[in-house]
PDB file of C-alpha atoms and ligand atoms in Angstrom:
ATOM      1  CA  UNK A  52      97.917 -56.403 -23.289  1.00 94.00           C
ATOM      2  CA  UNK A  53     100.319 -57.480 -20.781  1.00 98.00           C
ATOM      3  CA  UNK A  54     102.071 -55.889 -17.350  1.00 98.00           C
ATOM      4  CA  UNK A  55     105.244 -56.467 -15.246  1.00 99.00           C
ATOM      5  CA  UNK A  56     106.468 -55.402 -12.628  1.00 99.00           C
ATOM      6  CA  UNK A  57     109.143 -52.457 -12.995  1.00 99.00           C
ATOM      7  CA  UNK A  58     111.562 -51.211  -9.802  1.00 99.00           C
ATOM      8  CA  UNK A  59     113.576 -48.400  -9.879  1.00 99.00           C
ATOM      9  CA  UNK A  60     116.318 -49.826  -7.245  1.00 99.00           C
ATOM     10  CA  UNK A  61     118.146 -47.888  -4.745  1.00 99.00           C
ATOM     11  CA  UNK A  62     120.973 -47.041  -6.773  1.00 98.00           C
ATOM     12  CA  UNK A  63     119.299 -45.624  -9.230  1.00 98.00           C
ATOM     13  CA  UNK A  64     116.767 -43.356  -7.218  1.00 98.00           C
ATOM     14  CA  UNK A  65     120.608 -42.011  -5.463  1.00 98.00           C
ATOM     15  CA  UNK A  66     121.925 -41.446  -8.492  1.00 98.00           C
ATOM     16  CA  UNK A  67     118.575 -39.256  -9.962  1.00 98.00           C
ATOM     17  CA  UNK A  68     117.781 -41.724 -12.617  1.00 98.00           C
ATOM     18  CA  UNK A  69     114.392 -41.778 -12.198  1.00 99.00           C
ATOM     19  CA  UNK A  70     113.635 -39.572 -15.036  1.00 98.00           C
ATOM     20  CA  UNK A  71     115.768 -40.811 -17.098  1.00 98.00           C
ATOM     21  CA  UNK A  72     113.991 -44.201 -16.493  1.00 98.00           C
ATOM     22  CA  UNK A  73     110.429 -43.044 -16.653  1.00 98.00           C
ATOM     23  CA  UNK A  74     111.543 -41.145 -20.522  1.00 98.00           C
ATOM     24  CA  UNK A  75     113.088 -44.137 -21.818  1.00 98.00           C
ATOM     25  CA  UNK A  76     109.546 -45.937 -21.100  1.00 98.00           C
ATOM     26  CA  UNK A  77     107.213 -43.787 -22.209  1.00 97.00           C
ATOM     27  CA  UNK A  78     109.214 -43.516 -25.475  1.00 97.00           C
ATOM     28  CA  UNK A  79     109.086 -47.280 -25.755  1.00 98.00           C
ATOM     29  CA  UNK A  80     104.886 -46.411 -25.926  1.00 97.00           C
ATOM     30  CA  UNK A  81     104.944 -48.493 -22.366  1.00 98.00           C
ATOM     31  CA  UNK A  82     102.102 -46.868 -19.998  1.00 98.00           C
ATOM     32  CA  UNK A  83     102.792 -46.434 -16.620  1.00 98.00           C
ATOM     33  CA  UNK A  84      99.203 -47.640 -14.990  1.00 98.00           C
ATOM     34  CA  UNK A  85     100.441 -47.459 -11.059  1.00 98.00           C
ATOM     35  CA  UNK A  86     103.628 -46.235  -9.324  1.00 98.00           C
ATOM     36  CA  UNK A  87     104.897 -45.396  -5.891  1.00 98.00           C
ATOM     37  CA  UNK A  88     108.106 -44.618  -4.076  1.00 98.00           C
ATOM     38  CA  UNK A  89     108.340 -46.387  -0.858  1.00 98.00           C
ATOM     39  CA  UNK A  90     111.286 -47.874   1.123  1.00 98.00           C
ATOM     40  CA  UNK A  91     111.163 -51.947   1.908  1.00 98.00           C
ATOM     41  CA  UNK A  92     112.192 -53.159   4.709  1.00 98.00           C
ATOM     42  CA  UNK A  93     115.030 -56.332   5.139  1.00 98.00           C
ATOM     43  CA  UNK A  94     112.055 -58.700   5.270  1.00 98.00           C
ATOM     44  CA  UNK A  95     109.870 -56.800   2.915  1.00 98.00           C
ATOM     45  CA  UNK A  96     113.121 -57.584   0.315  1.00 99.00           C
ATOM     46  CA  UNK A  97     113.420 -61.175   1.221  1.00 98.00           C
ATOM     47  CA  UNK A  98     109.922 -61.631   0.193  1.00 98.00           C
ATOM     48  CA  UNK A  99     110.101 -60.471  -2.785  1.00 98.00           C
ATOM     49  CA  UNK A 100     112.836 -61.859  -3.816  1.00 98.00           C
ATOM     50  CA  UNK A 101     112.060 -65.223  -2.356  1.00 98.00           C
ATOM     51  CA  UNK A 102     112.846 -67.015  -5.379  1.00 97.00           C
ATOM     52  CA  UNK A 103     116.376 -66.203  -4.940  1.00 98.00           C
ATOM     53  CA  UNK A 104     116.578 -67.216  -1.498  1.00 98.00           C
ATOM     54  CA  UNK A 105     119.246 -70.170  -1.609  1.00 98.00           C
ATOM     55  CA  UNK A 106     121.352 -67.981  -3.792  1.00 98.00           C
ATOM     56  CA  UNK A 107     124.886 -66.680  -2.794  1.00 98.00           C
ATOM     57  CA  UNK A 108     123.860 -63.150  -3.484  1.00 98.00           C
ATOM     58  CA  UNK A 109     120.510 -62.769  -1.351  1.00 98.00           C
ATOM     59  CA  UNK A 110     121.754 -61.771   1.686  1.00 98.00           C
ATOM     60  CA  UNK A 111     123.246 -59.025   0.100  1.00 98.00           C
ATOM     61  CA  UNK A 112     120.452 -58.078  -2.348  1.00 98.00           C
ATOM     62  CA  UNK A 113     117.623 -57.743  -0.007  1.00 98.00           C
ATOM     63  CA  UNK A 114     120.280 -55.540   1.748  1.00 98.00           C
ATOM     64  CA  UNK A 115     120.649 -53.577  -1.019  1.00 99.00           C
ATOM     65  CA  UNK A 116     117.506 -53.429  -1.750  1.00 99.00           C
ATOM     66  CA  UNK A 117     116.353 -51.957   1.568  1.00 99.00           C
ATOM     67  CA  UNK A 118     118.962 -49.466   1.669  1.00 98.00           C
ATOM     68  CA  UNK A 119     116.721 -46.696   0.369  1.00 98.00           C
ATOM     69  CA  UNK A 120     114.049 -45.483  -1.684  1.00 98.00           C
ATOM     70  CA  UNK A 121     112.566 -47.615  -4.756  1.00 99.00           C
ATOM     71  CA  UNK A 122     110.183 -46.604  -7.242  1.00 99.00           C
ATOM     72  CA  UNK A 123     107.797 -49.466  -8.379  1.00 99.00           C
ATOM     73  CA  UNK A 124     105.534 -49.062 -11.106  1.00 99.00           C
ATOM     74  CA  UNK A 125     102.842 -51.499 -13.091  1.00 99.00           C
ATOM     75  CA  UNK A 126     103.642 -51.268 -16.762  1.00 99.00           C
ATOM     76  CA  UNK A 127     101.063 -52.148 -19.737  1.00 98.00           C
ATOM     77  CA  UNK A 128     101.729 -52.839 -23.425  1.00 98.00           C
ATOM     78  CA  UNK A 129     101.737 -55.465 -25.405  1.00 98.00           C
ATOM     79  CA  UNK A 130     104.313 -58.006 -24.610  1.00 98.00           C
ATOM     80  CA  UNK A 131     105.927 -55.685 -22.480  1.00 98.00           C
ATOM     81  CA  UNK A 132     107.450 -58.369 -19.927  1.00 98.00           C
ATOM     82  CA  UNK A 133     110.346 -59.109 -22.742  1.00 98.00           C
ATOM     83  CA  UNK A 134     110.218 -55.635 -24.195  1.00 98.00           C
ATOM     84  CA  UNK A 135     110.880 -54.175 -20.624  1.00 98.00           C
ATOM     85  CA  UNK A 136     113.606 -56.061 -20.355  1.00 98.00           C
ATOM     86  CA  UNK A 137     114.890 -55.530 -23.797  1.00 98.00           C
ATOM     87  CA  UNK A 138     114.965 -52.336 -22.492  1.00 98.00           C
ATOM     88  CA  UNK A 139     116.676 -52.971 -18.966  1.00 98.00           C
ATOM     89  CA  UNK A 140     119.652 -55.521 -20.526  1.00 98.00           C
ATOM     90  CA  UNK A 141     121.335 -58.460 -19.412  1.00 98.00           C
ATOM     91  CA  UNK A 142     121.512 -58.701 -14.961  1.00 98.00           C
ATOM     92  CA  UNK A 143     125.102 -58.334 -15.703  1.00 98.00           C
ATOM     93  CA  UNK A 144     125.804 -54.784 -17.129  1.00 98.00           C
ATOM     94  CA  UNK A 145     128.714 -56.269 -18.621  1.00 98.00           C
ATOM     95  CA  UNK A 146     126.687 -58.705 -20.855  1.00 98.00           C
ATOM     96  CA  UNK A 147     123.963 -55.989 -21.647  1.00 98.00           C
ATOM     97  CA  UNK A 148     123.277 -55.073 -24.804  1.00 98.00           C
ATOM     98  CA  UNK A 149     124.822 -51.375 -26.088  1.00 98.00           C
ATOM     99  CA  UNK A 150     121.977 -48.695 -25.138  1.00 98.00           C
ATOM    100  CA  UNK A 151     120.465 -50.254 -22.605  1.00 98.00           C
ATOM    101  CA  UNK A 152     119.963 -49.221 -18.910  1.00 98.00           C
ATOM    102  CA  UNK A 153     121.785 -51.436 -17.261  1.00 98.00           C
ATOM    103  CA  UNK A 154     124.852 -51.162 -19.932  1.00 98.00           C
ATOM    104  CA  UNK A 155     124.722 -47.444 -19.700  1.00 98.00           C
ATOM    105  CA  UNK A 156     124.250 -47.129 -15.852  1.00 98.00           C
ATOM    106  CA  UNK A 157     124.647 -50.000 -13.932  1.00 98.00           C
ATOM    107  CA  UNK A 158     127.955 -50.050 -11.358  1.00 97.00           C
ATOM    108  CA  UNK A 159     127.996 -53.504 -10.782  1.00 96.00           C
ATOM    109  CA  UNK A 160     125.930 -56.760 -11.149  1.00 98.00           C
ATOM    110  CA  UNK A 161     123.829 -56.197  -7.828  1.00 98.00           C
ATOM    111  CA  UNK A 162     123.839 -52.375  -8.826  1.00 98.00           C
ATOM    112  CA  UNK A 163     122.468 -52.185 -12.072  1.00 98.00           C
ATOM    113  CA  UNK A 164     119.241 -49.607 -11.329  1.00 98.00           C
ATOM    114  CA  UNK A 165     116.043 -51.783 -12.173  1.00 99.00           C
ATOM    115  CA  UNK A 166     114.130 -54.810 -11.963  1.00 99.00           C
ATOM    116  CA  UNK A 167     111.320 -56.471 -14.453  1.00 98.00           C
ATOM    117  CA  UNK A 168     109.484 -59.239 -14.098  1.00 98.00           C
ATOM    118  CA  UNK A 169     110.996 -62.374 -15.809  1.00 98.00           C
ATOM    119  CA  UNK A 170     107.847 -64.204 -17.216  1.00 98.00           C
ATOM    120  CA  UNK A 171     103.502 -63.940 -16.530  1.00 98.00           C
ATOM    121  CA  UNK A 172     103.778 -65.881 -13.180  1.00 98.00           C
ATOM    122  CA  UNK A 173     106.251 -63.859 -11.768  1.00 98.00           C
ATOM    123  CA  UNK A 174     104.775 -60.594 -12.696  1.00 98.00           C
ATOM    124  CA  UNK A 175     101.687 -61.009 -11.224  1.00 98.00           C
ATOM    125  CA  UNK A 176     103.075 -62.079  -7.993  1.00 98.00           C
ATOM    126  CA  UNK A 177     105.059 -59.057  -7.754  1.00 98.00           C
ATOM    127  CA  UNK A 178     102.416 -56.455  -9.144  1.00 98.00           C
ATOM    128  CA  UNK A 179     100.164 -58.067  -6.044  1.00 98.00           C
ATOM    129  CA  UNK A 180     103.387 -57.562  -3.775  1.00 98.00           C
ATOM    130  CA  UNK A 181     103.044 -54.065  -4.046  1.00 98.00           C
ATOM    131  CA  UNK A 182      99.946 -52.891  -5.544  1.00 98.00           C
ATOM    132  CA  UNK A 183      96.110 -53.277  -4.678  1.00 98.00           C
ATOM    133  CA  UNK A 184      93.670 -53.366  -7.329  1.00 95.00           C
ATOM    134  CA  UNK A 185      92.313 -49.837  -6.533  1.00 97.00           C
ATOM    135  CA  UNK A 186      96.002 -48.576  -7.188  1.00 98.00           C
ATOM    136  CA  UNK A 187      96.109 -49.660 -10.564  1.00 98.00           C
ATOM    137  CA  UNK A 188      93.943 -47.089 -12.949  1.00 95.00           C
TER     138      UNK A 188
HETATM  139  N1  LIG B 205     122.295 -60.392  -8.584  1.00 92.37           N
HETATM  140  C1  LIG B 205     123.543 -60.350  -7.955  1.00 92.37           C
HETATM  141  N2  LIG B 205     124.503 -61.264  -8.307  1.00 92.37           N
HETATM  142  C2  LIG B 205     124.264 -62.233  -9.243  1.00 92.37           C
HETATM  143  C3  LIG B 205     123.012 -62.281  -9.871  1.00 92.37           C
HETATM  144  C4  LIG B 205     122.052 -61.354  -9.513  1.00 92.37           C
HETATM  145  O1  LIG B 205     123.779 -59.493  -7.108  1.00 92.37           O
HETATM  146  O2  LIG B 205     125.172 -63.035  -9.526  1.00 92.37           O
HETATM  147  C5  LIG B 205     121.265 -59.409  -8.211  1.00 92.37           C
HETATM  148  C6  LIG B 205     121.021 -58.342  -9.271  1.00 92.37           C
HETATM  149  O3  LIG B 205     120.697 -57.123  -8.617  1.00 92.37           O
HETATM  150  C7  LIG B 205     119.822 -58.911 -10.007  1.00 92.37           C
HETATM  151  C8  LIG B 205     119.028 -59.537  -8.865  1.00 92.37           C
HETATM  152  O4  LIG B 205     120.035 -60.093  -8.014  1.00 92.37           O
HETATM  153  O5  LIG B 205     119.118 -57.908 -10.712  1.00 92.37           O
HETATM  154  C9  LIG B 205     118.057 -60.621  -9.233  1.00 92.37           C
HETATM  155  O6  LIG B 205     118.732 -61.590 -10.014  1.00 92.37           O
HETATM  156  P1  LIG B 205     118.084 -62.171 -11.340  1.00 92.37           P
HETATM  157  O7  LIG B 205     118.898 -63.353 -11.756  1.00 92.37           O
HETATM  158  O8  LIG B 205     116.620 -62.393 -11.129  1.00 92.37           O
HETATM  159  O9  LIG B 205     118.342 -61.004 -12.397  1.00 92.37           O
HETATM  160  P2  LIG B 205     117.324 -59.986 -13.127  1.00 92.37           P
HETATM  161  O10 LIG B 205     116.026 -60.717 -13.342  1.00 92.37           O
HETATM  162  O11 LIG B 205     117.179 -58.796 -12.212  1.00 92.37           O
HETATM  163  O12 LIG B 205     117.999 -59.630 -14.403  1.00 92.37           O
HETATM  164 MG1  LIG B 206     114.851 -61.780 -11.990  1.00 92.37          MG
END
């Protein structure tokens, strides 16, 4: 069993696609094990996206991204960091694969309504960014 790190971005909470999110997951047979709404703040963002930090776009990002609500969650299954983002589709909606979330409802490439982890190391970072152990049943 694996986990990563899912957000539902700002863009998509506006636009009510938190459902639609949450359906296509539990369809996929990914549990949900934590989840929270909450709102980051500018330097909440940057850290989490701290990686990105020297890139063009992170000013702008970590804007975005604390610009409203989010809804993170932990997800489990088994490889589920490259299934998630099977699911998600390419960071540009563009690129994304037919059927995916990001081809179906992303707006543009900053805009495209979630985030997953990219590999093990990152996804445990990020599932420690947001969630204690006593939040994760
Ligand atoms: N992003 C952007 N412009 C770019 C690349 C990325 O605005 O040229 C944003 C986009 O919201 C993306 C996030 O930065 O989801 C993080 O980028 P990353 O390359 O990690 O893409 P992801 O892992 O989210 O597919
Ligand atoms: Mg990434």
């Amino acid at each position: 069993m694996e986990r990563t790190l899912s957000i539902i971005k700002p863009d998509g909470v506006g636009r009510c696609l938190i459902g639609e999110v949450i359906k296509r997951l539990e369809s996929s047979n990914i549990k949900i094990i934590a989840m929270k709404m909450l709102k980051m703040t500018k330097k909440q963002a940057q850290g989490f996206y701290t990686v990105h930090k020297e890139r063009p776009f992170f000013d702008s990002l970590t804007d975005f991204m604390s610009s409203g609500p989010v809804v993170v969650m932990v997800l489990e299954a088994e490889n589920v960091i490259s299934k998630y983002r099977d699911l998600m589709g390419a960071t540009n909606y563009k690129e994304a694969e037919k059927g995916t979330i990001r081809r179906n409802f992303a707006t543009d490439i900053e805009k495209n309504v979630v985030h997953g982890s990219d590999s093990q190391e990152s996804a445990s970072f990020e599932i420690n960014y947001f969630f204690n152990s006593f939040e994760i049943v």
